[in-house]
Amino acid sequence: MTQELTWVMIFLFWRKKLRILISRSKH
């Protein structure tokens, strides 16, 4: 696995998590 792919996976993972947290805090 290349380092770039690892960063992409981390970025997508955290973006999804942040979106869930933001949507949850709005309620």
mmCIF file with all atom_site columns, C-alpha atoms in Angstrom:
data_model
loop_
_atom_site.group_PDB
_atom_site.id
_atom_site.type_symbol
_atom_site.label_atom_id
_atom_site.label_alt_id
_atom_site.label_comp_id
_atom_site.label_asym_id
_atom_site.label_entity_id
_atom_site.label_seq_id
_atom_site.pdbx_PDB_ins_code
_atom_site.Cartn_x
_atom_site.Cartn_y
_atom_site.Cartn_z
_atom_site.occupancy
_atom_site.B_iso_or_equiv
_atom_site.pdbx_formal_charge
_atom_site.auth_seq_id
_atom_site.auth_comp_id
_atom_site.auth_asym_id
_atom_site.auth_atom_id
_atom_site.pdbx_PDB_model_num
ATOM 1  C CA . MET A 1 1  ? 0.000   0.000  0.000  1.00 0.00 ? 1  MET A CA 1
ATOM 2  C CA . THR A 1 2  ? 1.421   3.376  -0.974 1.00 0.00 ? 2  THR A CA 1
ATOM 3  C CA . GLN A 1 3  ? 1.584   6.278  1.427  1.00 0.00 ? 3  GLN A CA 1
ATOM 4  C CA . GLU A 1 4  ? -0.717  8.413  -0.746 1.00 0.00 ? 4  GLU A CA 1
ATOM 5  C CA . LEU A 1 5  ? -3.416  5.758  -0.662 1.00 0.00 ? 5  LEU A CA 1
ATOM 6  C CA . THR A 1 6  ? -3.100  5.552  3.109  1.00 0.00 ? 6  THR A CA 1
ATOM 7  C CA . TRP A 1 7  ? -3.628  9.302  3.421  1.00 0.00 ? 7  TRP A CA 1
ATOM 8  C CA . VAL A 1 8  ? -6.647  9.162  1.142  1.00 0.00 ? 8  VAL A CA 1
ATOM 9  C CA . MET A 1 9  ? -8.190  6.434  3.275  1.00 0.00 ? 9  MET A CA 1
ATOM 10 C CA . ILE A 1 10 ? -7.557  8.418  6.457  1.00 0.00 ? 10 ILE A CA 1
ATOM 11 C CA . PHE A 1 11 ? -8.964  11.584 4.902  1.00 0.00 ? 11 PHE A CA 1
ATOM 12 C CA . LEU A 1 12 ? -12.155 9.902  3.696  1.00 0.00 ? 12 LEU A CA 1
ATOM 13 C CA . PHE A 1 13 ? -12.597 8.138  7.025  1.00 0.00 ? 13 PHE A CA 1
ATOM 14 C CA . TRP A 1 14 ? -12.311 11.345 9.047  1.00 0.00 ? 14 TRP A CA 1
ATOM 15 C CA . ARG A 1 15 ? -14.474 13.328 6.638  1.00 0.00 ? 15 ARG A CA 1
ATOM 16 C CA . LYS A 1 16 ? -17.249 10.789 7.117  1.00 0.00 ? 16 LYS A CA 1
ATOM 17 C CA . LYS A 1 17 ? -16.815 10.873 10.895 1.00 0.00 ? 17 LYS A CA 1
ATOM 18 C CA . LEU A 1 18 ? -16.855 14.667 10.998 1.00 0.00 ? 18 LEU A CA 1
ATOM 19 C CA . ARG A 1 19 ? -19.981 14.799 8.855  1.00 0.00 ? 19 ARG A CA 1
ATOM 20 C CA . ILE A 1 20 ? -21.745 12.433 11.256 1.00 0.00 ? 20 ILE A CA 1
ATOM 21 C CA . LEU A 1 21 ? -20.648 14.493 14.270 1.00 0.00 ? 21 LEU A CA 1
ATOM 22 C CA . ILE A 1 22 ? -21.733 17.766 12.659 1.00 0.00 ? 22 ILE A CA 1
ATOM 23 C CA . SER A 1 23 ? -25.139 16.411 11.677 1.00 0.00 ? 23 SER A CA 1
ATOM 24 C CA . ARG A 1 24 ? -25.576 14.991 15.170 1.00 0.00 ? 24 ARG A CA 1
ATOM 25 C CA . SER A 1 25 ? -24.671 18.261 16.898 1.00 0.00 ? 25 SER A CA 1
ATOM 26 C CA . LYS A 1 26 ? -27.190 20.207 14.805 1.00 0.00 ? 26 LYS A CA 1
ATOM 27 C CA . HIS A 1 27 ? -30.095 18.228 16.255 1.00 0.00 ? 27 HIS A CA 1
#
